[in-house]
C-alpha positions as a Markdown table, in Angstrom:
| # | Residue | x | y | z |
|---|---|---|---|---|
| 1 | Met | -24.6 | -1.4 | -18.7 |
| 2 | Ser | -21.9 | -0.8 | -21.3 |
| 3 | Arg | -21.1 | -2.3 | -24.8 |
| 4 | Arg | -18.4 | -4.1 | -22.9 |
| 5 | Leu | -20.6 | -5.7 | -20.1 |
| 6 | Ala | -23.2 | -6.8 | -23.1 |
| 7 | Arg | -20.8 | -8.2 | -25.0 |
| 8 | Thr | -20.4 | -12.7 | -25.1 |
| 9 | Ala | -17.2 | -13.4 | -23.6 |
| 10 | Pro | -15.7 | -17.1 | -25.1 |
| 11 | Val | -16.2 | -20.2 | -23.1 |
| 12 | Leu | -13.4 | -21.1 | -21.9 |
| 13 | Ala | -12.7 | -24.8 | -22.1 |
| 14 | Ala | -11.0 | -26.6 | -18.6 |
| 15 | Leu | -8.5 | -29.0 | -19.5 |
| 16 | Ala | -5.9 | -31.2 | -18.0 |
| 17 | Ala | -5.4 | -29.8 | -14.7 |
| 18 | Val | -1.8 | -30.2 | -12.8 |
| 19 | Ser | -1.2 | -29.8 | -9.4 |
| 20 | Leu | 1.7 | -26.6 | -8.4 |
| 21 | Val | 2.0 | -26.0 | -3.9 |
| 22 | Phe | 3.2 | -22.8 | -3.3 |
| 23 | Thr | 3.7 | -19.3 | -1.3 |
| 24 | Ala | -0.2 | -18.0 | -1.6 |
| 25 | Cys | -1.3 | -19.7 | -4.5 |
| 26 | Ser | -2.4 | -23.3 | -4.6 |
| 27 | Ser | -2.0 | -24.8 | -8.6 |
| 28 | Thr | -1.8 | -24.1 | -12.3 |
| 29 | Glu | -4.0 | -25.8 | -14.9 |
| 30 | Ser | -4.2 | -25.7 | -18.5 |
| 31 | Thr | -7.2 | -23.8 | -19.8 |
| 32 | Ala | -8.2 | -22.6 | -23.2 |
| 33 | Ser | -6.7 | -19.4 | -23.0 |
| 34 | Gly | -3.2 | -20.5 | -21.6 |
| 35 | Ala | -1.9 | -21.4 | -17.6 |
| 36 | Thr | -3.9 | -20.3 | -15.0 |
| 37 | Ile | -3.4 | -20.4 | -11.3 |
| 38 | Ser | -5.3 | -20.6 | -8.6 |
| 39 | Val | -4.2 | -17.3 | -5.5 |
| 40 | Glu | -6.0 | -17.5 | -3.0 |
| 41 | Ala | -7.4 | -13.9 | -1.8 |
| 42 | Thr | -9.8 | -11.6 | -0.3 |
| 43 | Asn | -12.2 | -12.2 | -2.3 |
| 44 | Gly | -12.0 | -16.2 | -2.0 |
| 45 | Thr | -10.0 | -19.2 | -3.6 |
| 46 | Val | -9.5 | -17.1 | -7.7 |
| 47 | Gln | -8.3 | -18.8 | -11.4 |
| 48 | Val | -5.9 | -15.8 | -12.2 |
| 49 | Pro | -4.5 | -16.2 | -15.6 |
| 50 | Lys | -0.6 | -16.6 | -15.1 |
| 51 | Asp | 2.1 | -13.4 | -17.0 |
| 52 | Pro | -1.7 | -11.6 | -18.2 |
| 53 | Lys | -0.8 | -8.7 | -20.4 |
| 54 | Arg | -3.9 | -6.8 | -19.6 |
| 55 | Val | -3.3 | -5.5 | -16.6 |
| 56 | Val | -5.2 | -3.2 | -14.1 |
| 57 | Leu | -4.2 | -2.2 | -11.0 |
| 58 | Leu | -5.7 | -0.6 | -8.3 |
| 59 | Asp | -3.9 | -1.1 | -5.2 |
| 60 | Asn | -1.7 | 1.2 | -5.5 |
| 61 | Thr | 0.0 | -0.9 | -1.8 |
| 62 | Ala | 1.0 | -3.8 | -5.1 |
| 63 | Ala | 2.3 | -0.6 | -7.8 |
| 64 | Glu | 5.4 | -0.6 | -6.5 |
| 65 | Thr | 6.0 | -4.2 | -6.8 |
| 66 | Val | 4.8 | -5.1 | -10.3 |
| 67 | Lys | 6.5 | -2.6 | -11.3 |
| 68 | Ala | 9.3 | -4.1 | -10.4 |
| 69 | Met | 8.4 | -6.9 | -11.2 |
| 70 | Gly | 9.1 | -5.0 | -15.3 |
| 71 | Val | 4.8 | -5.2 | -15.3 |
| 72 | Thr | 3.3 | -2.1 | -17.4 |
| 73 | Pro | -0.3 | -1.8 | -16.2 |
| 74 | Val | -3.7 | -0.8 | -19.0 |
| 75 | Ala | -5.0 | 0.8 | -16.5 |
| 76 | Val | -4.2 | 2.5 | -13.5 |
| 77 | Pro | -5.8 | 5.1 | -10.6 |
| 78 | Lys | -3.0 | 7.8 | -11.7 |
| 79 | Gly | -4.3 | 10.5 | -9.1 |
| 80 | Leu | -3.7 | 7.8 | -6.2 |
| 81 | Leu | -0.3 | 6.8 | -7.2 |
| 82 | Ala | 2.9 | 8.7 | -6.3 |
| 83 | Pro | 4.7 | 10.9 | -8.3 |
| 84 | Ser | 8.4 | 10.0 | -7.6 |
| 85 | Lys | 8.2 | 7.0 | -8.3 |
| 86 | Phe | 5.6 | 6.8 | -10.6 |
| 87 | Gly | 5.6 | 9.5 | -13.1 |
| 88 | Asp | 6.4 | 7.3 | -15.9 |
| 89 | Trp | 2.9 | 5.9 | -15.8 |
| 90 | Ile | 1.1 | 8.8 | -15.4 |
| 91 | Asp | 2.4 | 10.6 | -18.7 |
| 92 | Asn | 2.0 | 7.9 | -20.6 |
| 93 | Pro | -1.4 | 7.9 | -22.6 |
| 94 | Asp | -1.7 | 4.5 | -23.9 |
| 95 | Ile | -2.1 | 3.7 | -19.5 |
| 96 | Ala | -6.4 | 4.4 | -19.4 |
| 97 | Asp | -6.5 | 6.4 | -16.0 |
| 98 | Val | -10.3 | 5.3 | -14.2 |
| 99 | Gly | -9.8 | 7.3 | -11.3 |
| 100 | Thr | -9.9 | 7.3 | -7.7 |
| 101 | His | -12.2 | 4.8 | -5.2 |
| 102 | Asn | -14.4 | 8.4 | -4.5 |
| 103 | Glu | -15.7 | 8.0 | -8.4 |
| 104 | Pro | -14.0 | 5.2 | -9.9 |
| 105 | Lys | -14.7 | 5.1 | -14.1 |
| 106 | Met | -16.4 | 1.6 | -14.6 |
| 107 | Glu | -15.8 | 2.2 | -17.9 |
| 108 | Val | -12.6 | 2.6 | -18.3 |
| 109 | Ile | -12.0 | -1.2 | -17.0 |
| 110 | Glu | -13.8 | -2.3 | -19.3 |
| 111 | Asp | -13.1 | -1.4 | -22.0 |
| 112 | Val | -9.1 | -2.2 | -21.7 |
| 113 | Asp | -10.7 | -5.5 | -22.5 |
| 114 | Pro | -8.8 | -6.8 | -18.3 |
| 115 | Asp | -7.8 | -10.3 | -18.0 |
| 116 | Leu | -5.8 | -9.0 | -15.4 |
| 117 | Ile | -8.1 | -6.6 | -12.3 |
| 118 | Ile | -5.7 | -6.2 | -8.9 |
| 119 | Ala | -8.1 | -4.1 | -7.0 |
| 120 | Gly | -8.6 | -4.3 | -2.7 |
| 121 | Tyr | -7.6 | -1.2 | -0.1 |
| 122 | Arg | -8.7 | 1.8 | -1.6 |
| 123 | Phe | -10.9 | 0.1 | -4.1 |
| 124 | Ala | -12.2 | -3.1 | -1.4 |
| 125 | Lys | -15.7 | -1.7 | -1.7 |
| 126 | Tyr | -15.4 | -2.4 | -5.0 |
| 127 | Thr | -14.2 | -5.9 | -5.9 |
| 128 | Ala | -17.7 | -7.7 | -7.4 |
| 129 | Asp | -18.2 | -5.1 | -9.4 |
| 130 | Leu | -15.1 | -5.7 | -10.7 |
| 131 | Thr | -15.6 | -9.4 | -10.9 |
| 132 | Ala | -18.5 | -8.1 | -12.9 |
| 133 | Ile | -16.2 | -7.0 | -15.4 |
| 134 | Thr | -13.6 | -9.6 | -15.3 |
| 135 | Asp | -16.4 | -12.7 | -15.9 |
| 136 | Gln | -17.4 | -10.5 | -19.0 |
| 137 | Thr | -13.1 | -11.2 | -20.0 |
| 138 | Gly | -12.8 | -14.3 | -19.3 |
| 139 | Gly | -10.3 | -12.7 | -16.8 |
| 140 | Ala | -9.9 | -12.3 | -12.8 |
| 141 | Thr | -10.2 | -10.1 | -10.6 |
| 142 | Ile | -8.8 | -10.5 | -6.7 |
| 143 | Asp | -8.2 | -9.1 | -3.7 |
| 144 | Ile | -4.1 | -9.6 | -2.0 |
| 145 | Ala | -3.8 | -6.4 | -0.4 |
| 146 | Ala | -2.6 | -6.1 | 2.9 |
| 147 | Ser | -4.9 | -5.6 | 6.2 |
| 148 | Asp | -3.9 | -5.4 | 9.9 |
| 149 | Asp | -6.5 | -8.4 | 10.1 |
| 150 | Ala | -4.7 | -10.9 | 8.2 |
| 151 | Glu | -3.3 | -13.6 | 8.9 |
| 152 | Gly | 0.0 | -12.8 | 10.8 |
| 153 | Gly | -0.5 | -9.0 | 11.1 |
| 154 | Arg | 0.0 | -6.6 | 7.6 |
| 155 | Val | 3.6 | -7.7 | 7.0 |
| 156 | Ala | 2.7 | -11.8 | 6.3 |
| 157 | Ala | 0.5 | -10.1 | 4.3 |
| 158 | Met | 3.0 | -7.6 | 2.9 |
| 159 | Ile | 4.3 | -10.8 | 2.0 |
| 160 | Arg | 2.8 | -12.9 | 0.9 |
| 161 | Gln | 0.9 | -10.3 | -1.3 |
| 162 | Thr | 4.5 | -9.4 | -3.3 |
| 163 | Thr | 5.1 | -14.0 | -3.1 |
| 164 | Thr | 1.7 | -13.9 | -4.4 |
| 165 | Leu | 2.7 | -11.2 | -7.4 |
| 166 | Gly | 5.7 | -13.2 | -8.1 |
| 167 | Glu | 3.7 | -16.8 | -9.3 |
| 168 | Ile | 1.3 | -14.5 | -11.2 |
| 169 | Phe | 4.3 | -12.3 | -13.4 |
| 170 | Gly | 6.8 | -15.0 | -13.4 |
| 171 | Lys | 9.0 | -12.8 | -11.1 |
| 172 | Gln | 9.6 | -15.3 | -7.7 |
| 173 | Gln | 13.0 | -13.8 | -8.4 |
| 174 | Gln | 12.3 | -10.1 | -8.4 |
| 175 | Ala | 9.9 | -11.2 | -5.7 |
| 176 | Gly | 12.5 | -12.9 | -2.9 |
| 177 | Glu | 14.6 | -10.6 | -3.2 |
| 178 | Ile | 12.4 | -7.7 | -2.2 |
| 179 | Val | 11.2 | -9.9 | 0.3 |
| 180 | Ser | 15.2 | -10.7 | 1.0 |
| 181 | Thr | 15.4 | -6.5 | 1.8 |
| 182 | Phe | 12.5 | -6.2 | 3.3 |
| 183 | Asn | 13.2 | -8.4 | 6.6 |
| 184 | Gly | 16.5 | -6.9 | 7.1 |
| 185 | Gln | 14.8 | -3.5 | 6.9 |
| 186 | Leu | 12.4 | -4.8 | 10.1 |
| 187 | Asp | 15.1 | -6.5 | 11.1 |
| 188 | Ala | 17.3 | -3.9 | 11.7 |
| 189 | Ala | 14.5 | -1.0 | 13.1 |
| 190 | Lys | 13.8 | -4.9 | 15.5 |
| 191 | Ala | 17.8 | -4.4 | 16.6 |
| 192 | Val | 16.5 | -1.0 | 18.3 |
| 193 | Ser | 13.5 | -0.9 | 19.2 |
| 194 | Thr | 13.9 | -1.3 | 23.0 |
| 195 | Gly | 10.2 | 0.7 | 24.2 |
| 196 | Gln | 11.1 | 4.0 | 23.3 |
| 197 | Thr | 7.8 | 6.2 | 23.4 |
| 198 | Val | 6.9 | 7.8 | 20.7 |
| 199 | Phe | 4.3 | 9.7 | 19.1 |
| 200 | Leu | 2.3 | 8.7 | 15.7 |
| 201 | Ser | 1.6 | 11.5 | 14.6 |
| 202 | Ile | -0.4 | 12.6 | 11.2 |
| 203 | Val | -0.1 | 16.5 | 9.6 |
| 204 | Ser | -3.2 | 16.9 | 7.8 |
| 205 | Gly | -4.5 | 20.5 | 6.7 |
| 206 | Gly | -1.7 | 22.3 | 8.4 |
| 207 | Lys | -2.7 | 20.4 | 12.2 |
| 208 | Ile | -0.6 | 18.0 | 13.8 |
| 209 | Asp | -2.7 | 15.6 | 14.8 |
| 210 | Asn | -3.2 | 11.1 | 16.2 |
| 211 | Gly | -2.0 | 9.3 | 12.6 |
| 212 | Ala | -2.5 | 6.0 | 15.5 |
| 213 | Lys | -5.2 | 4.5 | 13.3 |
| 214 | Arg | -3.0 | 5.0 | 9.6 |
| 215 | Met | 0.5 | 4.6 | 11.3 |
| 216 | Gln | 0.2 | 1.3 | 14.1 |
| 217 | Pro | 1.0 | -1.0 | 12.2 |
| 218 | Leu | 3.8 | -0.1 | 11.0 |
| 219 | Val | 4.7 | 0.6 | 14.4 |
| 220 | Ala | 3.5 | -3.4 | 15.8 |
| 221 | Pro | 6.2 | -5.6 | 15.2 |
| 222 | Leu | 8.4 | -3.4 | 16.8 |
| 223 | Asp | 9.0 | -2.3 | 20.5 |
| 224 | Leu | 7.6 | 0.8 | 20.6 |
| 225 | Lys | 5.5 | 2.4 | 22.9 |
| 226 | Asp | 2.8 | 5.3 | 21.9 |
| 227 | Val | 1.9 | 7.7 | 24.2 |
| 228 | Phe | -1.8 | 8.2 | 22.9 |
| 229 | Gly | -2.1 | 4.3 | 23.3 |
| 230 | Gly | -3.1 | 4.2 | 19.6 |
| 231 | Gln | -6.5 | 5.0 | 20.4 |
| 232 | Ala | -8.5 | 7.9 | 18.1 |
| 233 | Gly | -5.9 | 9.2 | 14.7 |
| 234 | Asp | -8.6 | 8.4 | 11.8 |
| 235 | His | -7.0 | 11.9 | 9.7 |
| 236 | His | -10.7 | 11.9 | 9.0 |
| 237 | Gln | -11.6 | 13.3 | 11.6 |
| 238 | Asn | -10.2 | 15.7 | 14.1 |
| 239 | Ser | -9.2 | 13.7 | 17.3 |
| 240 | Gly | -8.7 | 17.3 | 19.7 |
| 241 | Leu | -5.0 | 16.5 | 20.3 |
| 242 | Thr | -3.6 | 19.7 | 20.4 |
| 243 | Pro | 0.4 | 20.3 | 21.1 |
| 244 | Glu | 0.5 | 21.0 | 24.9 |
| 245 | Ala | -0.8 | 17.7 | 25.2 |
| 246 | Ile | 1.5 | 15.9 | 23.3 |
| 247 | Ala | 4.2 | 18.1 | 25.0 |
| 248 | Gln | 3.1 | 16.9 | 28.6 |
| 249 | Ala | 3.7 | 12.8 | 27.2 |
| 250 | Asn | 6.2 | 14.4 | 25.7 |
| 251 | Pro | 7.8 | 11.2 | 23.9 |
| 252 | Gln | 11.1 | 10.1 | 23.5 |
| 253 | Trp | 10.1 | 10.2 | 19.4 |
| 254 | Val | 7.8 | 11.3 | 17.1 |
| 255 | Ile | 7.2 | 9.9 | 14.1 |
| 256 | Val | 5.2 | 11.9 | 10.7 |
| 257 | Met | 3.4 | 10.8 | 8.2 |
| 258 | Asp | 3.0 | 14.3 | 6.4 |
| 259 | Arg | -0.9 | 13.5 | 5.0 |
| 260 | Asp | -0.5 | 17.2 | 2.9 |
| 261 | Ala | 2.8 | 16.9 | 1.3 |
| 262 | Ala | 0.7 | 13.4 | -0.2 |
| 263 | Thr | -2.4 | 14.7 | -1.4 |
| 264 | Ala | -1.4 | 17.8 | -2.5 |
| 265 | Ser | -2.4 | 18.8 | -6.5 |
| 266 | Asp | -0.2 | 20.0 | -8.9 |
| 267 | Gly | 0.8 | 23.8 | -7.9 |
| 268 | Glu | -1.0 | 23.9 | -4.4 |
| 269 | Lys | 0.8 | 25.7 | -1.4 |
| 270 | Thr | 1.4 | 23.0 | 1.7 |
| 271 | Thr | 3.2 | 23.3 | 4.8 |
| 272 | Pro | 6.1 | 21.6 | 5.2 |
| 273 | Ala | 5.1 | 18.9 | 8.4 |
| 274 | Ala | 8.9 | 20.2 | 9.5 |
| 275 | Ser | 8.1 | 23.3 | 9.7 |
| 276 | Val | 4.7 | 22.5 | 11.4 |
| 277 | Phe | 6.8 | 20.9 | 14.1 |
| 278 | Ala | 8.9 | 23.9 | 14.2 |
| 279 | Ala | 6.3 | 25.7 | 14.2 |
| 280 | Gln | 4.4 | 24.7 | 17.3 |
| 281 | Glu | 5.6 | 26.7 | 20.7 |
| 282 | Ala | 4.5 | 23.9 | 23.0 |
| 283 | Phe | 7.7 | 22.0 | 21.9 |
| 284 | Ala | 10.6 | 24.1 | 22.2 |
| 285 | Lys | 11.2 | 22.4 | 26.0 |
| 286 | Thr | 10.1 | 19.4 | 24.4 |
| 287 | Asp | 13.3 | 15.7 | 24.2 |
| 288 | Phe | 12.1 | 14.7 | 21.1 |
| 289 | Met | 12.4 | 18.1 | 19.8 |
| 290 | Arg | 15.6 | 18.7 | 21.8 |
| 291 | Glu | 16.6 | 16.3 | 21.0 |
| 292 | Asn | 16.0 | 16.5 | 16.5 |
| 293 | His | 13.9 | 13.2 | 17.3 |
| 294 | Val | 11.5 | 13.1 | 14.5 |
| 295 | Ile | 11.5 | 11.6 | 12.0 |
| 296 | Tyr | 9.4 | 12.3 | 8.9 |
| 297 | Leu | 8.7 | 9.4 | 6.3 |
| 298 | Asp | 8.8 | 9.8 | 3.5 |
| 299 | Pro | 5.8 | 12.4 | 2.5 |
| 300 | Glu | 4.2 | 10.0 | -0.6 |
| 301 | Phe | 4.7 | 7.4 | 2.1 |
| 302 | Tyr | 0.4 | 7.6 | 2.5 |
| 303 | Val | 0.2 | 7.1 | -1.0 |
| 304 | Arg | 2.7 | 3.7 | -1.6 |
| 305 | Glu | 2.1 | 2.4 | 1.2 |
| 306 | Gly | 3.2 | -1.3 | 0.6 |
| 307 | Ile | 6.2 | -3.7 | 0.7 |
| 308 | Gln | 9.3 | -1.1 | 0.3 |
| 309 | Ser | 7.7 | 1.6 | 2.5 |
| 310 | Tyr | 7.7 | 0.3 | 4.7 |
| 311 | Gly | 10.5 | -1.2 | 4.5 |
| 312 | Gln | 12.6 | 1.7 | 3.3 |
| 313 | Ser | 10.5 | 3.1 | 6.4 |
| 314 | Tyr | 12.2 | 0.4 | 8.7 |
| 315 | Gln | 15.7 | 2.0 | 8.3 |
| 316 | Gln | 14.5 | 5.7 | 8.0 |
| 317 | Ile | 14.0 | 4.2 | 11.9 |
| 318 | Ala | 16.5 | 1.7 | 12.7 |
| 319 | Asp | 19.1 | 4.7 | 11.4 |
| 320 | Ala | 17.3 | 7.2 | 13.2 |
| 321 | Leu | 17.0 | 5.5 | 16.8 |
| 322 | Gly | 21.2 | 3.1 | 16.2 |
| 323 | Ala | 22.5 | 6.8 | 16.0 |
| 324 | Ala | 20.3 | 8.1 | 19.2 |
| 325 | Lys | 22.1 | 5.1 | 21.5 |
């Protein structure tokens, strides 16, 4: 047990409770340590300090929203953040690195005395361990990451995540602006998706495979028909799908997630997804290659996957499909 967990936390004296109802957060109350709000999270109803100062941000899907709200965390998993979006956090020595979900550095999290840990997504299985840390510091651990099986689906869950963070940090206006931008981008994609057939592709290890398991949530709100029925596509295993099978299915469109680009370590050379596609002789006579109907998502989509990333992807889809009409 680390010195932080062994240390006795101050006892919080509860004072008068004041009800306040809002999206995803049901009430506020005054405590000895300041105001708190009641957040409905995947890990239950959690009393969260309002406007917390020492935030450990583990859920990379919430990272862009937190940053947009002007919050600088005290610790993050630097290896899981998109360098183009979080280079300043990654290079900041005052922000501790907690490692990755494969080997999280719990002692680092303990040592920064968090008053809020934003857990979930890749770190979901550690929620109980993280809660034990904030129980000792008098803070809170929440999992508000969007999931496919959440009420209303992933889109509704991303919006709830955003509005909840706005309430926690007192940035309701910024949260509203983020949601409004996202809704506009989604509506634009919906307007031009009219039953087109699509292959959801992932490029991993220099190979093209079925990325449906990871990408189906992106197209779920749209009227697009997955030529492989959304089956298989787990990037952690080879589905056995061949370029010839893709060519035979001959989808009208292909949407590509480049996992290699997102996960490459510093200095590691990878072949861009567009080059991998161009090298496939089997694709030469397909409609999607002849008509340039291949949409390459932001190379960092795999490590972003928050409301901003989804919104930008919807705008890409809207622009591509709209231009083809």
